[in-house]
Tab-separated table of C-alpha atoms in Angstrom:
chain	number	residue	atom	x	y	z
A	1	MET	CA	25.061	5.389	-23.550
A	2	ALA	CA	22.182	3.147	-24.615
A	3	GLU	CA	22.260	-0.472	-23.502
A	4	THR	CA	21.603	-3.274	-25.931
A	5	LEU	CA	19.486	-6.192	-24.817
A	6	THR	CA	20.966	-9.581	-25.549
A	7	ARG	CA	18.685	-12.513	-26.159
A	8	ARG	CA	19.501	-15.386	-23.789
A	9	SER	CA	18.168	-18.897	-23.737
A	10	PRO	CA	16.920	-20.198	-20.373
A	11	LEU	CA	19.461	-23.038	-20.732
A	12	GLN	CA	22.390	-21.062	-22.096
A	13	GLY	CA	24.491	-22.012	-19.055
A	14	TRP	CA	23.951	-25.746	-19.652
A	15	ALA	CA	25.369	-25.892	-23.209
A	16	ALA	CA	28.725	-27.382	-22.173
A	17	GLN	CA	27.099	-29.984	-19.923
A	18	PHE	CA	24.651	-30.947	-22.679
A	19	ALA	CA	27.517	-31.240	-25.179
A	20	ALA	CA	29.320	-33.630	-22.806
A	21	THR	CA	26.442	-36.138	-22.722
A	22	ALA	CA	27.061	-39.478	-24.419
A	23	PRO	CA	25.617	-40.317	-27.860
A	24	ALA	CA	23.470	-43.019	-26.199
A	25	ALA	CA	21.473	-40.221	-24.528
A	26	LEU	CA	22.510	-36.918	-26.092
A	27	LEU	CA	20.969	-33.663	-24.874
A	28	THR	CA	20.791	-30.455	-26.893
A	29	GLU	CA	18.735	-27.322	-26.483
A	30	GLU	CA	16.743	-26.011	-29.435
A	31	PRO	CA	16.549	-22.411	-28.216
A	32	PHE	CA	14.413	-19.589	-29.521
A	33	THR	CA	11.788	-21.808	-31.095
A	34	THR	CA	8.710	-19.793	-31.992
A	35	MET	CA	5.665	-20.845	-29.957
A	36	VAL	CA	2.160	-19.464	-30.413
A	37	ASP	CA	-0.912	-20.469	-28.407
A	38	LEU	CA	-3.900	-20.760	-30.735
A	39	TRP	CA	-7.567	-20.860	-29.705
A	40	VAL	CA	-10.323	-21.366	-32.273
A	41	ASP	CA	-13.226	-23.669	-33.148
A	42	PRO	CA	-11.565	-26.227	-35.455
A	43	ALA	CA	-14.866	-26.943	-37.224
A	44	GLY	CA	-15.482	-23.288	-38.056
A	45	ALA	CA	-14.131	-20.922	-40.666
A	46	GLY	CA	-11.378	-19.727	-38.288
A	47	GLY	CA	-10.099	-23.276	-37.850
A	48	ALA	CA	-9.905	-23.764	-41.600
A	49	GLU	CA	-8.179	-20.392	-42.050
A	50	ALA	CA	-5.614	-21.183	-39.326
A	51	ALA	CA	-4.912	-24.578	-40.878
A	52	GLY	CA	-4.361	-22.852	-44.219
A	53	VAL	CA	-1.885	-20.399	-42.700
A	54	LEU	CA	0.036	-23.398	-41.316
A	55	GLY	CA	-0.098	-25.374	-44.558
A	56	LEU	CA	-2.325	-28.089	-43.098
A	57	ALA	CA	-5.533	-29.659	-44.376
A	58	ALA	CA	-7.002	-29.245	-40.865
A	59	LEU	CA	-5.956	-28.632	-37.280
A	60	PRO	CA	-5.505	-31.870	-35.294
A	61	THR	CA	-8.614	-32.663	-33.240
A	62	THR	CA	-7.548	-35.936	-31.621
A	63	PRO	CA	-6.334	-35.648	-28.018
A	64	GLY	CA	-2.589	-36.074	-27.848
A	65	ALA	CA	-2.073	-35.489	-31.569
A	66	CYS	CA	0.789	-33.598	-33.156
A	67	VAL	CA	0.850	-32.629	-36.848
A	68	THR	CA	3.824	-31.252	-38.728
A	69	GLY	CA	3.338	-28.866	-41.636
A	70	PRO	CA	5.837	-27.341	-44.050
A	71	ASP	CA	7.407	-25.040	-41.439
A	72	SER	CA	5.570	-25.611	-38.165
A	73	THR	CA	4.301	-28.237	-35.747
A	74	VAL	CA	0.807	-28.059	-34.270
A	75	ILE	CA	0.239	-29.783	-30.923
A	76	TRP	CA	-3.292	-30.489	-29.674
A	77	PHE	CA	-3.730	-28.959	-26.202
A	78	GLY	CA	-7.513	-29.091	-25.873
A	79	PRO	CA	-10.741	-29.176	-27.908
A	80	GLU	CA	-10.151	-25.612	-29.145
A	81	GLU	CA	-6.508	-25.043	-28.156
A	82	TRP	CA	-3.149	-25.773	-29.825
A	83	LEU	CA	0.493	-24.916	-29.379
A	84	VAL	CA	2.084	-24.016	-32.705
A	85	THR	CA	5.883	-24.245	-32.871
A	86	SER	CA	8.228	-23.199	-35.646
A	87	THR	CA	11.935	-22.775	-36.217
A	88	GLN	CA	11.334	-21.066	-39.571
A	89	ARG	CA	8.805	-18.340	-38.693
A	90	GLY	CA	9.173	-15.511	-36.209
A	91	GLY	CA	6.830	-15.260	-33.240
A	92	GLU	CA	5.372	-11.838	-33.983
A	93	ALA	CA	4.773	-12.667	-37.647
A	94	LEU	CA	3.195	-16.060	-36.937
A	95	GLU	CA	1.032	-14.585	-34.188
A	96	ALA	CA	-0.172	-11.839	-36.550
A	97	GLU	CA	-0.965	-14.280	-39.372
A	98	LEU	CA	-2.877	-16.621	-37.074
A	99	HIS	CA	-4.662	-13.725	-35.364
A	100	ASP	CA	-5.827	-12.413	-38.740
A	101	ALA	CA	-7.055	-15.902	-39.628
A	102	VAL	CA	-9.073	-16.518	-36.450
A	103	ALA	CA	-10.110	-13.127	-35.028
A	104	ALA	CA	-13.327	-12.827	-37.046
A	105	ALA	CA	-14.366	-16.280	-35.769
A	106	GLY	CA	-13.775	-15.300	-32.134
A	107	GLY	CA	-10.387	-17.038	-31.931
A	108	ALA	CA	-7.091	-15.806	-30.573
A	109	ALA	CA	-3.373	-16.283	-31.141
A	110	VAL	CA	-0.692	-15.227	-28.657
A	111	ASP	CA	3.079	-15.384	-29.068
A	112	VAL	CA	4.404	-17.293	-26.028
A	113	SER	CA	7.888	-17.965	-27.407
A	114	ALA	CA	9.664	-16.562	-24.342
A	115	GLN	CA	7.568	-18.693	-22.007
A	116	ARG	CA	9.162	-22.047	-22.870
A	117	THR	CA	12.256	-23.653	-24.312
A	118	MET	CA	12.828	-26.921	-26.126
A	119	VAL	CA	15.272	-29.722	-25.318
A	120	ARG	CA	16.098	-32.569	-27.703
A	121	LEU	CA	16.947	-35.989	-26.274
A	122	ARG	CA	18.389	-38.468	-28.782
A	123	GLY	CA	20.126	-41.805	-28.644
A	124	ALA	CA	19.636	-45.496	-28.011
A	125	HIS	CA	18.724	-44.856	-24.351
A	126	ALA	CA	16.521	-41.772	-24.790
A	127	ARG	CA	13.360	-43.669	-23.836
A	128	ASP	CA	15.126	-45.211	-20.820
A	129	VAL	CA	16.080	-41.740	-19.578
A	130	LEU	CA	12.502	-40.468	-19.904
A	131	ALA	CA	11.095	-43.579	-18.209
A	132	LYS	CA	13.037	-42.640	-15.057
A	133	GLY	CA	10.791	-39.631	-14.507
A	134	CYS	CA	7.665	-40.085	-16.626
A	135	SER	CA	4.717	-42.377	-15.949
A	136	LEU	CA	3.559	-42.563	-19.591
A	137	ASP	CA	3.894	-45.738	-21.632
A	138	LEU	CA	6.653	-44.542	-23.948
A	139	HIS	CA	6.834	-47.642	-26.138
A	140	PRO	CA	6.815	-46.525	-29.790
A	141	ARG	CA	3.764	-48.707	-30.540
A	142	VAL	CA	1.820	-46.530	-28.100
A	143	PHE	CA	3.694	-43.219	-28.205
A	144	GLY	CA	5.247	-42.685	-31.609
A	145	PRO	CA	5.389	-40.014	-34.314
A	146	GLY	CA	2.175	-38.014	-34.555
A	147	ALA	CA	1.673	-38.101	-30.779
A	148	ALA	CA	2.317	-35.506	-28.099
A	149	ALA	CA	1.590	-35.461	-24.392
A	150	GLN	CA	1.349	-32.847	-21.700
A	151	THR	CA	2.833	-34.729	-18.769
A	152	MET	CA	5.217	-34.579	-15.838
A	153	LEU	CA	8.893	-35.368	-16.250
A	154	ALA	CA	10.337	-35.638	-12.774
A	155	LEU	CA	8.678	-32.610	-11.114
A	156	ALA	CA	8.398	-30.430	-14.220
A	157	ALA	CA	5.333	-30.084	-16.427
A	158	VAL	CA	6.433	-30.694	-20.012
A	159	VAL	CA	5.142	-31.379	-23.481
A	160	LEU	CA	6.760	-34.548	-24.794
A	161	ILE	CA	6.921	-35.261	-28.537
A	162	PRO	CA	8.341	-38.497	-29.994
A	163	LEU	CA	10.112	-37.893	-33.309
A	164	ASP	CA	10.809	-41.443	-34.463
A	165	ASP	CA	9.259	-44.897	-34.260
A	166	ARG	CA	12.186	-46.434	-32.346
A	167	GLY	CA	11.986	-44.450	-29.097
A	168	THR	CA	15.341	-42.802	-29.724
A	169	ASP	CA	14.426	-39.175	-30.489
A	170	TYR	CA	12.224	-36.808	-28.453
A	171	ARG	CA	11.513	-33.114	-28.075
A	172	ILE	CA	10.760	-31.873	-24.585
A	173	ILE	CA	9.089	-28.484	-24.219
A	174	VAL	CA	9.438	-27.001	-20.743
A	175	ARG	CA	8.526	-23.661	-19.209
A	176	SER	CA	11.493	-21.339	-18.818
A	177	SER	CA	11.042	-21.203	-15.036
A	178	PHE	CA	11.497	-25.004	-14.796
A	179	ALA	CA	14.174	-25.321	-17.501
A	180	GLY	CA	17.163	-25.264	-15.134
A	181	TYR	CA	15.629	-27.850	-12.834
A	182	LEU	CA	14.807	-30.124	-15.764
A	183	ALA	CA	18.273	-29.669	-17.301
A	184	ASP	CA	19.913	-30.733	-14.022
A	185	TRP	CA	17.543	-33.711	-13.736
A	186	LEU	CA	18.203	-34.820	-17.328
A	187	ILE	CA	21.984	-34.517	-16.947
A	188	ASP	CA	21.807	-36.679	-13.842
A	189	ALA	CA	19.482	-39.185	-15.545
A	190	VAL	CA	21.728	-39.634	-18.613
A	191	GLU	CA	24.910	-40.270	-16.579
A	192	GLU	CA	24.060	-43.975	-16.268
A	193	PHE	CA	24.313	-44.364	-20.042
A	194	GLU	CA	27.684	-42.655	-20.588
């Protein structure tokens, strides 16, 4: 009898604990988000083609920038590197479209969706929770919409994305191998605000 593989989120076992967090610092996982690493010269034809595929005028070229298009978010990772995330497009399809756009220009696109997961932290004390384990200045005047940072949260390397200008809504992208550790740390950190 053939076995069927079941897709599992790295944080599937934490769903009940996340659901029990208080609205002042509410945790939810956004599992199975498509993530594609993109490498290309943003000033060249490949950069323009990739931006077109993503519905953007151009790829972000400012360090720490994050740009949202019609169905994807593009996070600046380096001078010629981005992480593209999407909840609307599949990983294989997005990888293929971006590869076709950048290959002739010497670029590359790789589906890394299984490598990371995404956690959403919302509520009046979201910034307070993050401040317990992150050394960045998280004040919305400094770190607001349109920004993203590769940083440490507790002992886990994460990508942190502010979603509003009040410091009450963040996405946290973490590698699957550190997801359980970070989930436990976040659950402990939000207990003060319940």
